[in-house]
mmCIF file of C-alpha atoms in Angstrom:
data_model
loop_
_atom_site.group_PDB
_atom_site.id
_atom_site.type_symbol
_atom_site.label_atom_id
_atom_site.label_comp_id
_atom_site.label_asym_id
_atom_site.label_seq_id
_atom_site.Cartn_x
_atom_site.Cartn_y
_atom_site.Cartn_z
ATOM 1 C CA UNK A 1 9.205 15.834 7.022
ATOM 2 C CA UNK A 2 8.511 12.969 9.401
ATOM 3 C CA UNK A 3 5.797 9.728 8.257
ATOM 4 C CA UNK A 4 3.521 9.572 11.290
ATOM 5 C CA UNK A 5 3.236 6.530 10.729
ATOM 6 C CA UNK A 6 7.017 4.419 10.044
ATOM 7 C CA UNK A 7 8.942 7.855 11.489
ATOM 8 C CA UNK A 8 11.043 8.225 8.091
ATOM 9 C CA UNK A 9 12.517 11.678 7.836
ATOM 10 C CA UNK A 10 11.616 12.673 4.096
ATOM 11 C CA UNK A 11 12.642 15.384 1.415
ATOM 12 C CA UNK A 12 10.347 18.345 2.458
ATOM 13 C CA UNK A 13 9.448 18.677 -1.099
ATOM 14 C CA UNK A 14 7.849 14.766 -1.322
ATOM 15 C CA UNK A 15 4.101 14.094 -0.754
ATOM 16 C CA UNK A 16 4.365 10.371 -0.279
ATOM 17 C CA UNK A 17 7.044 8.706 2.401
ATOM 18 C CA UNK A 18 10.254 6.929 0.783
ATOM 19 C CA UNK A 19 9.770 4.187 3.371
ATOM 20 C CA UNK A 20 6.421 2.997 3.469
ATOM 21 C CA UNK A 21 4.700 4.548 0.651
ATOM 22 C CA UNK A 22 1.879 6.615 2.580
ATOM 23 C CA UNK A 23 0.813 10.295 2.507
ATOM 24 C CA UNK A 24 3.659 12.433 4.882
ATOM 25 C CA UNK A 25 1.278 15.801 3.417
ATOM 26 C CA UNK A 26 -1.998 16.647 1.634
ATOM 27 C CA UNK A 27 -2.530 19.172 -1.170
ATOM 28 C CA UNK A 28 -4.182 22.132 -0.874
ATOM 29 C CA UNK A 29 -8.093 22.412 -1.356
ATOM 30 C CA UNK A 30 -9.886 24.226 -3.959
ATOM 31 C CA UNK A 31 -12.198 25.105 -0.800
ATOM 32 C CA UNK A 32 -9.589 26.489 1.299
ATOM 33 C CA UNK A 33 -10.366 30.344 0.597
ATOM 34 C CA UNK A 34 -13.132 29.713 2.859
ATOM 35 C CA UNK A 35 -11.827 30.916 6.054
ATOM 36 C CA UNK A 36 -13.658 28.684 8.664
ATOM 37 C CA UNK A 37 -12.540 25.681 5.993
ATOM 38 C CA UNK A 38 -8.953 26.844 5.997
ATOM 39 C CA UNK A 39 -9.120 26.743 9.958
ATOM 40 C CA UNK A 40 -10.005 23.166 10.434
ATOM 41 C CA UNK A 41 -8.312 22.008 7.475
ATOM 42 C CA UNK A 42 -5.425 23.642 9.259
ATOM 43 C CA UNK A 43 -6.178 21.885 12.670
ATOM 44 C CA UNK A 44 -7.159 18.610 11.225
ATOM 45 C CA UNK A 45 -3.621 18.427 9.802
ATOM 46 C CA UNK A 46 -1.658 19.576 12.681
ATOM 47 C CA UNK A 47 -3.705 16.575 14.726
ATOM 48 C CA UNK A 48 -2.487 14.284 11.303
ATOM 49 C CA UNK A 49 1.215 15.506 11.919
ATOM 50 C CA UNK A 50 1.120 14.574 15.609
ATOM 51 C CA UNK A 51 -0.217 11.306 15.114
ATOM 52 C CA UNK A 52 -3.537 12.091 16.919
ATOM 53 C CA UNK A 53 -5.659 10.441 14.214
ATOM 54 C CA UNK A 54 -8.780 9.846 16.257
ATOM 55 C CA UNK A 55 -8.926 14.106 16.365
ATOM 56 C CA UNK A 56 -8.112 14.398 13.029
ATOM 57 C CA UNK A 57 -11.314 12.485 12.117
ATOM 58 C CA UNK A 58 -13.130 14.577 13.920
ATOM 59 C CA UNK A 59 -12.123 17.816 12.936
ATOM 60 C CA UNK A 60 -12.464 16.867 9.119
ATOM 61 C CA UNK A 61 -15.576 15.456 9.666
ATOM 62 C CA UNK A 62 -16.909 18.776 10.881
ATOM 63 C CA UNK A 63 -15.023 19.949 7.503
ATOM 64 C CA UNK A 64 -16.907 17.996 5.654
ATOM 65 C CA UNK A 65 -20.358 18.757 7.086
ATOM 66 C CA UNK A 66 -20.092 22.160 6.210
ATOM 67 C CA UNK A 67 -18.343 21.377 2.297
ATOM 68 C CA UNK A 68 -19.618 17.603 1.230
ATOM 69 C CA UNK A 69 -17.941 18.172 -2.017
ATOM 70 C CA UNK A 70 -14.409 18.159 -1.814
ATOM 71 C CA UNK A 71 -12.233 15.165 -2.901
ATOM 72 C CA UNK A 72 -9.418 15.919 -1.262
ATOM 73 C CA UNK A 73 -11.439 16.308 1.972
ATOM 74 C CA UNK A 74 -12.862 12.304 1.908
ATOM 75 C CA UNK A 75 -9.049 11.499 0.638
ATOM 76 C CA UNK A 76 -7.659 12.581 3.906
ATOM 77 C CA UNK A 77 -10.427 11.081 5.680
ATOM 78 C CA UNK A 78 -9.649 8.071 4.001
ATOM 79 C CA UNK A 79 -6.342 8.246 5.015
ATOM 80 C CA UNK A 80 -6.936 8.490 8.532
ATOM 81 C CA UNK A 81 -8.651 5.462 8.733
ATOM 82 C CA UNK A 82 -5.617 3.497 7.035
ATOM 83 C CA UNK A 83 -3.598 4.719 9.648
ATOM 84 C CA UNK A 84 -5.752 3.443 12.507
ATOM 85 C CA UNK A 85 -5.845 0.334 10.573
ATOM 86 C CA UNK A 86 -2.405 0.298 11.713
ATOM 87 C CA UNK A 87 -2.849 0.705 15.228
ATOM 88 C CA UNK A 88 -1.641 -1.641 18.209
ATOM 89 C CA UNK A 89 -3.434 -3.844 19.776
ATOM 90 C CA UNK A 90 -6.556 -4.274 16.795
ATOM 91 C CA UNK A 91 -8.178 -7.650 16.052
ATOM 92 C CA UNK A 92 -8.342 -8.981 12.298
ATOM 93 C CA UNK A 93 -12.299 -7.803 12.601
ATOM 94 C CA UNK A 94 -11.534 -3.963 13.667
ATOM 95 C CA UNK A 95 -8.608 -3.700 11.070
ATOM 96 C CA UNK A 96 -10.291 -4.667 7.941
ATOM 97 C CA UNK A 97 -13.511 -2.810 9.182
ATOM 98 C CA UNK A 98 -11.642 0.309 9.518
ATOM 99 C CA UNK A 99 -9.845 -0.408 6.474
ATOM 100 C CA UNK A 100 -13.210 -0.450 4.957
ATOM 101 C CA UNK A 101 -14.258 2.958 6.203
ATOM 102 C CA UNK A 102 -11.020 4.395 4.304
ATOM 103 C CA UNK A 103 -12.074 2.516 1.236
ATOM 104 C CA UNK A 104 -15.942 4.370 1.673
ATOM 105 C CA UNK A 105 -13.959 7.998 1.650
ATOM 106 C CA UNK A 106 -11.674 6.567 -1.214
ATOM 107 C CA UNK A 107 -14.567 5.744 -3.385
ATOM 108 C CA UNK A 108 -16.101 8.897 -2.732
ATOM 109 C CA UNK A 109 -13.455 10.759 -3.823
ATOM 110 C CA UNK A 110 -13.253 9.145 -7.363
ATOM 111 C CA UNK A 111 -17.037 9.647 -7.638
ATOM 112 C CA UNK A 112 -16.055 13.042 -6.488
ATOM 113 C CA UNK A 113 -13.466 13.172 -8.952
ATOM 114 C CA UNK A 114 -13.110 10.080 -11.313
ATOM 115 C CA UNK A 115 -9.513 10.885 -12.277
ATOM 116 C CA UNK A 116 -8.291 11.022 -9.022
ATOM 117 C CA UNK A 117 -5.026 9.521 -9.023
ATOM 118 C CA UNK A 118 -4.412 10.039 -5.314
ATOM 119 C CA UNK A 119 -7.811 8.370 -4.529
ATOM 120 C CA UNK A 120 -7.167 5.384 -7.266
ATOM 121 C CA UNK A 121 -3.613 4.450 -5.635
ATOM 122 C CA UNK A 122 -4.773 4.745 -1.596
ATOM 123 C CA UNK A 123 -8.031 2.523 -2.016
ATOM 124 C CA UNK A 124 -5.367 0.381 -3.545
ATOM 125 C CA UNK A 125 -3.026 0.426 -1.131
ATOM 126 C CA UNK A 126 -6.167 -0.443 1.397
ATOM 127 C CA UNK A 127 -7.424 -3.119 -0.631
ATOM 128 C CA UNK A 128 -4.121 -4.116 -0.826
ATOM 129 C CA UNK A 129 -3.780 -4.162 3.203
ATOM 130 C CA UNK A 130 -7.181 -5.806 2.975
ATOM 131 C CA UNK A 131 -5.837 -9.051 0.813
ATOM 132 C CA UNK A 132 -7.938 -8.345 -1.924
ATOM 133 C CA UNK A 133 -5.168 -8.310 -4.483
ATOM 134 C CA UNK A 134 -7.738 -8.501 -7.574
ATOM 135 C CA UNK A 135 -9.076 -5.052 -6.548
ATOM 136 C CA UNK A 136 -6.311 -3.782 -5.489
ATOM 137 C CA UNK A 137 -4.699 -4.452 -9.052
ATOM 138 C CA UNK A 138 -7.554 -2.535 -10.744
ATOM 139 C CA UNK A 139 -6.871 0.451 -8.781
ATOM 140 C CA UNK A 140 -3.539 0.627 -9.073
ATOM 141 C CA UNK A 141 -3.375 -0.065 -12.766
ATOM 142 C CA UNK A 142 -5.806 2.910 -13.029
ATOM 143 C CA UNK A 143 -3.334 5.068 -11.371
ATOM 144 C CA UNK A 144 -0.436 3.757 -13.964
ATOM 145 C CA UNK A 145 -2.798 4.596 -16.809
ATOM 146 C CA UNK A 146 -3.320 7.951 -15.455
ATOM 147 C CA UNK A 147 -0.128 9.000 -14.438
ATOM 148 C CA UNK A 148 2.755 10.303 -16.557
ATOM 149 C CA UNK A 149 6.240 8.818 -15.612
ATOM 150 C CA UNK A 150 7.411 11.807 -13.656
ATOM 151 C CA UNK A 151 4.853 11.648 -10.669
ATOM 152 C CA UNK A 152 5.808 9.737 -8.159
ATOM 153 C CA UNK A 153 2.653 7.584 -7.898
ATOM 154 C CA UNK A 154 3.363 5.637 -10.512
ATOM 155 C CA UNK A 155 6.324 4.103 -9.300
ATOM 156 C CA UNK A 156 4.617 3.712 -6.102
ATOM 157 C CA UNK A 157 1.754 1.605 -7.843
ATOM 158 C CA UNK A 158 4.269 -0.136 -10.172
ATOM 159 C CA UNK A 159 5.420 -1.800 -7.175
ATOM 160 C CA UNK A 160 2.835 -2.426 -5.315
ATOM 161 C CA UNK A 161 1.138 -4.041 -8.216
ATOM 162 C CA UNK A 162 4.168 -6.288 -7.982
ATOM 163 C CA UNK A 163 3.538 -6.707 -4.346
ATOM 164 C CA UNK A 164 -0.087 -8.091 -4.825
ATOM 165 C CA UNK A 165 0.828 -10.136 -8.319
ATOM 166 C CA UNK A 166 3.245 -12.071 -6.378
ATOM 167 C CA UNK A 167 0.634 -12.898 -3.334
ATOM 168 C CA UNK A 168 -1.309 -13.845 -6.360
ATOM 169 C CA UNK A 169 1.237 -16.406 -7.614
ATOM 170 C CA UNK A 170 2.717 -14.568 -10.629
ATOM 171 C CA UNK A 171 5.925 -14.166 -10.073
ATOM 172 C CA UNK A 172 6.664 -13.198 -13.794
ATOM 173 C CA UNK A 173 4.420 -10.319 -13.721
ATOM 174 C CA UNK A 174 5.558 -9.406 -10.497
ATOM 175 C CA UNK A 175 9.167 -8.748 -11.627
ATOM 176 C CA UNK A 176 8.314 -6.855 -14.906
ATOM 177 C CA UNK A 177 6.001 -4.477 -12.626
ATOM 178 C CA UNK A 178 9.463 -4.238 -9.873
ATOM 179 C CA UNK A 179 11.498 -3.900 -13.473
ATOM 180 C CA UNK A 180 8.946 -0.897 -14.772
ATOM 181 C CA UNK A 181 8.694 0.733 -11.264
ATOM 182 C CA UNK A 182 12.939 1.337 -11.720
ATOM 183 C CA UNK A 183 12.594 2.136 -15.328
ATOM 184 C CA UNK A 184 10.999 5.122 -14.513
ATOM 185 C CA UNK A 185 13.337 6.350 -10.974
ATOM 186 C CA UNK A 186 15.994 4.110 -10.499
ATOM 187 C CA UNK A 187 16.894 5.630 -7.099
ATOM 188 C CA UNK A 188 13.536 5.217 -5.553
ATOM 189 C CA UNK A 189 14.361 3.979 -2.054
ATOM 190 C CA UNK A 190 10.748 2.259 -1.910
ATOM 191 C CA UNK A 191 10.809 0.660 -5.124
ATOM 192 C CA UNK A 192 14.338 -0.723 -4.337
ATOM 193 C CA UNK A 193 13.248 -2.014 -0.677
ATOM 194 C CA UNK A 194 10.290 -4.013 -2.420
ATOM 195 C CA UNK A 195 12.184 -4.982 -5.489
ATOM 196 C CA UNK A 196 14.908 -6.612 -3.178
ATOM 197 C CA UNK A 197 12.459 -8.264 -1.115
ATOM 198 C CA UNK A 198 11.356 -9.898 -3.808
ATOM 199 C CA UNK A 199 14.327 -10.821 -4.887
ATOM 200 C CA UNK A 200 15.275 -12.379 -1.275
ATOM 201 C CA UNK A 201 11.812 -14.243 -1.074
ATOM 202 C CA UNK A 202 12.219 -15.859 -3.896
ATOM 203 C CA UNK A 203 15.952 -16.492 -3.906
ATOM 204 C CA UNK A 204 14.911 -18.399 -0.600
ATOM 205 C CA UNK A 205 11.523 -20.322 -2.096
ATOM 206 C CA UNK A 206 14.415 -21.669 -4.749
ATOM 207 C CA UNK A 207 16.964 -22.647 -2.097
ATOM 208 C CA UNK A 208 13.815 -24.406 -0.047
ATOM 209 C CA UNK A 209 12.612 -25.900 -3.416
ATOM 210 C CA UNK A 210 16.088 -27.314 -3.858
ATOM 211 C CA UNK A 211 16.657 -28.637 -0.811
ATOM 212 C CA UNK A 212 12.953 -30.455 -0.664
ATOM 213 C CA UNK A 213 14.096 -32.043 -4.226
ATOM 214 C CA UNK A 214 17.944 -33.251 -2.690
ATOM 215 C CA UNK A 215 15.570 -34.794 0.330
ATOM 216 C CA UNK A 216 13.486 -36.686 -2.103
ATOM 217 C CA UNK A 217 16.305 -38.188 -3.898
ATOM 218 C CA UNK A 218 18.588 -38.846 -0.370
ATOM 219 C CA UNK A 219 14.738 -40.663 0.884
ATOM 220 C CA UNK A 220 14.355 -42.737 -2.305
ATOM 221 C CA UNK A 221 17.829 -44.091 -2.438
ATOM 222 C CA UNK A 222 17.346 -44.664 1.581
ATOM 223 C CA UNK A 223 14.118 -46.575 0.330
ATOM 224 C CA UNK A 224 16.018 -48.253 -2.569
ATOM 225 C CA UNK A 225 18.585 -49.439 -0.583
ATOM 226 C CA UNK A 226 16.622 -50.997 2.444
ATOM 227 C CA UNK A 227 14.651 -53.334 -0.109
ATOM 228 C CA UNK A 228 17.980 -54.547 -1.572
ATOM 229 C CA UNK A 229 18.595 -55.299 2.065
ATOM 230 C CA UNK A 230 15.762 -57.201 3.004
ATOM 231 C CA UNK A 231 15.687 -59.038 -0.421
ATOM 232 C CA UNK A 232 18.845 -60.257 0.679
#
């Protein structure tokens, strides 16, 4: 199955895409025996899978007027809006107030349903796309805690942890959450694509590092050896 949103083909049989880490499908409903429900649910999802989000919103949100108490509903609401967030042509302003939105549906979910994993690790991944790192490590260390090792959102929020610890400074931390991520699925293409980053970035903040230290010494003995000079 194709992300709508990075165009990854994906193993039919994943809920989450390889590349980027987002939603490819949604689970089924507890609601959907309702016939009208199972209709737009149907629609709303067609409209997800051609990457006409804007109708999407709409037809859930007449889903959710008639059933108001379905998780999974405000979930793929939620990730609508994180998907627009990712739209051309959006100011700073529009991105992190749509962003918001998604975190609304998020939150309701968990109130919904307060073991939600799904909900816990995408108002992560939004506060995460938001810069708020702090909450977006609270999130996703709710989803480790609630998650055994073989669902796949674990390793997702095992590295994205690692993500937001390093745009927090720690790189320490950051490493043992790439390290734990690939302790539980070594072939994870996403967990190997961030864990490599990593490893670049900071292979290249070293090299940088280095070379500021071998210009400090070159200036002081440049500095060193002009006083000698005009001493003399």
């Amino acid at each position: 199955m194709n992300c709508p949103l990075c165009g990854t083909v994906n193993n039919n049989e994943l809920d989450l895409c390889n590349q980027c880490g987002r939603p490819i499908r949604f689970g089924a409903s507890g609601f959907l025996d309702n016939e009208l429900l199972s209709k737009i649910s149907q629609i709303a999802q067609h409209n997800f899978r051609q990457g006409n989000f804007h109708q999407a919103i709409k037809d859930i949100n007449e889903y959710i007027e008639i059933e108001d108490s379905d998780p999974a509903a405000y979930i793929f609401r939620g990730k609508l809006y994180d998907y627009l967030a990712h739209g051309p042509d959006l100011s700073n302003r529009e991105v992190r107030n749509i962003l918001t939105q998604g975190i609304e549906d998020f939150s309701h979910a968990i109130f919904l349903d307060p073991d939600n994993t799904i909900a816990y690790y995408n108002r992560g991944n939004a506060f995460l796309a938001r810069t708020d790192f702090d909450f977006a490590l609270d999130d996703f260390s709710k989803v480790i805690s609630l998650s055994s090792d073989d669902e796949l959102n674990k390793v997702m929020a095992y590295s994205l942890s690692a993500f937001a610890y390093e745009k927090l400074g720690d790189l320490d931390q950051a490493m043992i959450d790439h390290e734990n991520a690939l302790e539980i699925d070594s072939t994870n293409e996403f967990a190997i694509l961030l864990r490599d980053d990593y490893l670049r970035r900071t292979k290249q903040s070293q090299i940088t590092i280095k070379n500021l230290i071998a210009s400090g010494v070159i200036l002081i003995f440049v500095m060193i050896f002009f006083y000698f000079m005009i001493r003399s």
